[in-house]
Each structure stands twice: as C-alpha cells, then as structure tokens.
Coordinates of C-alpha atoms in Angstrom, one line a residue:
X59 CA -261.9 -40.1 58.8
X60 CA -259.5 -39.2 61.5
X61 CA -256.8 -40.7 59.3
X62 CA -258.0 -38.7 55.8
X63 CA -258.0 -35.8 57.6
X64 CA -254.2 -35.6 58.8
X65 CA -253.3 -36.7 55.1
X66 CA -255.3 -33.7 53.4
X67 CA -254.8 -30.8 56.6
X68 CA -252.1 -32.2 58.3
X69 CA -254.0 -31.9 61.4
X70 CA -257.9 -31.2 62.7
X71 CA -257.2 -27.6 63.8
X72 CA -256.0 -27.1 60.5
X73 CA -258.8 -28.9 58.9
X74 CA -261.1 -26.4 61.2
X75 CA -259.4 -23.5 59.9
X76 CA -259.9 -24.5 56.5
X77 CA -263.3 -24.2 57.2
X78 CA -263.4 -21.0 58.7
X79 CA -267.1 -19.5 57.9
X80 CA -268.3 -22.0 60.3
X81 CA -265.7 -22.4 63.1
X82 CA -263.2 -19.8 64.9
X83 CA -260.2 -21.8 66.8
X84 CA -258.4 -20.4 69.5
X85 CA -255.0 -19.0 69.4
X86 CA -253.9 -21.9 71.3
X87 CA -256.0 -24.6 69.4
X88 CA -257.8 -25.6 72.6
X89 CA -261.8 -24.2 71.9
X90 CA -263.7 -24.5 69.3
X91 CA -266.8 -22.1 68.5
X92 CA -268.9 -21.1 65.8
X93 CA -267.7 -18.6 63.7
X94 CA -270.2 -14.9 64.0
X95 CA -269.2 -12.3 60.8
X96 CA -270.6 -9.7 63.2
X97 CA -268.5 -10.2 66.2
X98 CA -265.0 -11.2 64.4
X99 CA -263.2 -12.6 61.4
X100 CA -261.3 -16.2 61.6
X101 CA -258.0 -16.2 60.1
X102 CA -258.3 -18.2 57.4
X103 CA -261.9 -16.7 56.5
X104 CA -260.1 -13.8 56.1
X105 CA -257.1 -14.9 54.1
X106 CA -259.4 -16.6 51.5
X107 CA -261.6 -13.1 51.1
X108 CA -258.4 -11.2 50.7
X109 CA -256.7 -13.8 48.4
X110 CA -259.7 -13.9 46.2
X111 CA -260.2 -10.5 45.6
X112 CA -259.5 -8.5 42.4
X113 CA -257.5 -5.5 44.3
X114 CA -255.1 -8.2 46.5
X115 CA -252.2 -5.5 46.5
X116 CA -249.0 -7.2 45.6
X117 CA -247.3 -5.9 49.2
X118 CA -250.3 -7.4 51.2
X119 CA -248.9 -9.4 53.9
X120 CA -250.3 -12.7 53.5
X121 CA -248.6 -13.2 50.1
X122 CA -245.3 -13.2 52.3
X123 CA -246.2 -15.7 54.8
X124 CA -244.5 -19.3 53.8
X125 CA -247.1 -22.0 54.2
X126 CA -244.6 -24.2 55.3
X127 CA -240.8 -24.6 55.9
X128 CA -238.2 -25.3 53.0
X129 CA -236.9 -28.9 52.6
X130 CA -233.8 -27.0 52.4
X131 CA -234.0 -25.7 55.9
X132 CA -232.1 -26.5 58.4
X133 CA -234.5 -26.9 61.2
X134 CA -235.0 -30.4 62.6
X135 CA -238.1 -32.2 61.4
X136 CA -240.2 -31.5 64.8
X137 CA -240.0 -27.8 64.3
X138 CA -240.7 -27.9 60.8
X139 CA -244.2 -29.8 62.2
X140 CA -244.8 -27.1 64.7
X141 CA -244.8 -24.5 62.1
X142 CA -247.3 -26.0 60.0
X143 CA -249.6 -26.1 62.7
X144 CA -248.8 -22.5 63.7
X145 CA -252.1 -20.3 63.2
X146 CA -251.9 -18.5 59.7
X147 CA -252.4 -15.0 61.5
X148 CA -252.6 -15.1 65.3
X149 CA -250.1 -15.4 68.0
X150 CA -249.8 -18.0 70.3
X151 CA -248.3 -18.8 73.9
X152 CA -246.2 -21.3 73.1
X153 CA -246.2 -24.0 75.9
X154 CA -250.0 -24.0 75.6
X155 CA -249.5 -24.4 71.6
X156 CA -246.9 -27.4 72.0
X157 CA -249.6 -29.1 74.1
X158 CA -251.6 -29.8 71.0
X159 CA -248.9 -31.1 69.0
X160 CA -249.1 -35.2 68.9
X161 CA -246.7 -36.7 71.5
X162 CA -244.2 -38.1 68.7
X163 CA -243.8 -34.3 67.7
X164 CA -243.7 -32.8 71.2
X165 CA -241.2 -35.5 72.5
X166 CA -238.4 -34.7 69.6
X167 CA -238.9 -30.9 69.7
X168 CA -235.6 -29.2 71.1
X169 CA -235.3 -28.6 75.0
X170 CA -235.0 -25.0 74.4
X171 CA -237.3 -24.2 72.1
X172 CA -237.8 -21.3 72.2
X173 CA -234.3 -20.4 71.7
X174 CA -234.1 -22.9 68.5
X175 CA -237.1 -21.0 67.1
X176 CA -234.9 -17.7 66.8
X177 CA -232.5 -19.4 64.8
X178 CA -235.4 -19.3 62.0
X179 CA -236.7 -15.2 62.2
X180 CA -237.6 -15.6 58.2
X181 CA -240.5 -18.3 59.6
X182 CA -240.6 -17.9 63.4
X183 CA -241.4 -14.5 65.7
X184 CA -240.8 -15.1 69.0
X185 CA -241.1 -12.8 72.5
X186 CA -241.2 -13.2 76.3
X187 CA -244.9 -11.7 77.0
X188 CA -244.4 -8.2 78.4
X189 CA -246.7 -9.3 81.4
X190 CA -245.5 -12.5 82.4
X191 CA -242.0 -13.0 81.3
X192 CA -242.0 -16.2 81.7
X193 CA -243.9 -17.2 79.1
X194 CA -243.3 -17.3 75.2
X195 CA -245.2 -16.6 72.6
X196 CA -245.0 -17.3 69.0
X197 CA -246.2 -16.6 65.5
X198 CA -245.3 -16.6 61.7
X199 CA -242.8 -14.3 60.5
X200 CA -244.0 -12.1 58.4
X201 CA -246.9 -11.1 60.4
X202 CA -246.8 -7.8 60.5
X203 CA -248.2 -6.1 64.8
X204 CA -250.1 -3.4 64.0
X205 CA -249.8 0.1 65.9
X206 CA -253.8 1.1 66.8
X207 CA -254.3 4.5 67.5
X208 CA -255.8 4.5 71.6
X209 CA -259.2 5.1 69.7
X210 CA -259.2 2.5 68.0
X211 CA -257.7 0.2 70.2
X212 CA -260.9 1.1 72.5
X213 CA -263.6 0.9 69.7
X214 CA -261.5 -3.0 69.4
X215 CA -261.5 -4.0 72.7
X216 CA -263.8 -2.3 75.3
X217 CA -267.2 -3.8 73.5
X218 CA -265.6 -7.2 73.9
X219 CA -265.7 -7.1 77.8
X220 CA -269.1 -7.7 79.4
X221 CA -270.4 -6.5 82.4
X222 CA -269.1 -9.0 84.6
X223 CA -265.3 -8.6 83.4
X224 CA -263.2 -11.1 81.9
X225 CA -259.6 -12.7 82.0
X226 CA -257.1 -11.5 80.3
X227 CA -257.0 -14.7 77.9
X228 CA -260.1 -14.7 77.5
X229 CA -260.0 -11.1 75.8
X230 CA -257.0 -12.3 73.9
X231 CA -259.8 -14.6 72.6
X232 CA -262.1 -12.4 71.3
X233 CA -260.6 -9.8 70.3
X234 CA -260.4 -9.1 66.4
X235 CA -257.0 -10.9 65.0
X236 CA -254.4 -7.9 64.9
X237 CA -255.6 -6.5 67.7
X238 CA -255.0 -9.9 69.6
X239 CA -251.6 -9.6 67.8
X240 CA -250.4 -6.4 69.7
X241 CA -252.0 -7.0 72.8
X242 CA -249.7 -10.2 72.5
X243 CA -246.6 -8.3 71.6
X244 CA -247.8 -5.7 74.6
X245 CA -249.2 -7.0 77.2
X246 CA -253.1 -6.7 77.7
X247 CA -252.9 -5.3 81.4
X248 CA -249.9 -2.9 79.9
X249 CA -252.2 -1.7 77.2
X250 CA -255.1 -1.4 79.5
X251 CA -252.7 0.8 81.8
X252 CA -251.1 3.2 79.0
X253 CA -254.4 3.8 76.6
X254 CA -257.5 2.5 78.2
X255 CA -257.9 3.4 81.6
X256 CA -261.0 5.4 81.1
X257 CA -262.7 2.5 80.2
X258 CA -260.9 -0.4 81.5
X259 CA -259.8 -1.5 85.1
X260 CA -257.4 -4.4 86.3
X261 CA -258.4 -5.7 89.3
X262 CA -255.8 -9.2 89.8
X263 CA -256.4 -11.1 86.4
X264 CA -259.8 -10.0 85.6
X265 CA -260.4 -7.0 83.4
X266 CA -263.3 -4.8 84.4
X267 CA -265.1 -2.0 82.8
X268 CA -265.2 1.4 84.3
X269 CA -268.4 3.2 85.1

C-alpha cells in the first residue's frame, strides 16, 4: 500500500491532501486532523471547489500555480522533489518542511538552500520570518499574500485563540489558509502588535486574549 501510494501521490501528505474533506495537514506536514467545514478549509478542498465551479475566473490564482517543476529546469533533481511536496497553498518553515522529505531527498538537497530556492522565483517564494530571522519559510510562487483589513484580520484570528492562549505555531495552525499566509510573510507577534492589540496580548511565546 505504502508502495502504491508514492507511485499515484508521490508521497502520503500528498495522498492526505488529495483527500481533503476528511483530513487538514499541517503547514509543516507533521499533524494530521480531521477536516471541520465550520472551523476552516484544507487546501486542496478548496482548490477542487474552486476548480470545479462554473464562474472559475480565468485570473484566479490557482490556475497559475505549476503543479510541478519543468523537465527543462534547471534545478537539481532534489529540489524539483521538494517542490512537489510543497503545500498547494500554505507556507511553510522550511527546516521543519525538509524534515519530512525521505532521507535520499534531504541528503542531496543543496547546503544552502534556501539561497538555491531563489534562483527559481517563477516556482519558489522564499523569506527570513519577520520574527525570528533565522528561520526560512517557503511557499509556491504564484501564491498571491493577501492584505486583510485589521477587521478582518480580527474576525480571522481572535476566535481561533481559546481562553487559555496558544503558541504562535499553533495559531499559524488554525488559522484560515491566507491568513496563515500573511501572518507568515509578517510575523504573528508583529501583527498582533500593529492591528490587534485590543484583543490580543504577547506574553513570551504564548498569545493571550485580552479582557
């Protein structure tokens, strides 16, 4: 089964994604849980609503997303792998994303990596998180941040924290996908600080409400 798998989805979070009305997968393809319409939508749920509808607008951004790198390319084989197991719309940090990557894969990715995946903008976005610098984070190119408005970045974010606080990975977790895309690109404790103090608090890494 293991084996079939690979062959059809190239890999199991893949093969979970694929099945998205019954499992959401982390940005970092470490948990598994099942998938509530209510609370948020998996990526590739998602993508198959939107490519199945009649209004699809031609300009809508999953029709510009490659599924996978050109033969042509010149990217070395092992990067070529790590973008097909990129998530189809979420970003990811990307030491914790090589970790899932089989050990034949990791081992022959380059030694700067990061650096190699900005030779590749048309498949490859890649930043230094705003609040820890030292770490990477990736995604499709393509994959267009959005800009939320401070309302609606509250109406997004504040029910996902529960009375008891959270991490900040763990909001980055539960938050709806483009949201988790710009708190990526901005930094959830920087976002917290500029639009949402009113509701939110930082106290060290956990994220409070206020009351």
């Amino acid at each position: 089964d293991k084996q079939a798998i690979k062959q059809a989805f190239r890999s199991f979070p893949r093969f979970l994604r694929m099945h998205g009305k019954l499992f959401v997968v982390s940005p970092d393809n470490t948990l598994v849980k099942r998938f509530v319409p209510e609370l948020e939508r998996s990526a590739d749920a998602l993508a198959s609503e939107r490519l199945e509808s009649d209004f699809l607008s031609p300009s809508d951004p999953i029709r510009n997303i490659p599924v996978s790198m050109a033969d042509n390319t010149t990217a070395d084989w092992s990067v070529k792998e790590l973008y097909d197991a990129l998530p189809l719309m979420q970003a990811a940090e990307l030491d914790d994303f090589r970790m899932i990557l089989t050990s034949t894969v990791r081992d022959a990715l380059p030694k700067n990596l990061g650096a190699e995946l900005a030779k590749h903008p048309e498949y490859f976005a890649v930043w230094q998180y705003p609040d820890d610098e030292t770490i990477t984070v990736v995604q499709r190119a393509k994959l267009n941040t959005p800009e939320p408005t401070a309302d609606e970045l509250a109406r997004a974010v504040v029910p996902m924290v529960p009375q008891g606080g959270l991490s900040p990975d763990q909001l980055l977790r539960r938050v709806p996908l483009p949201i988790q895309r710009y708190l990526y690109r901005n930094g959830v404790k920087k976002v917290i600080a500029a639009s949402l103090t009113q509701y939110l608090t930082v106290s060290g890494n956990k994220i409070m409400k206020v009351f």
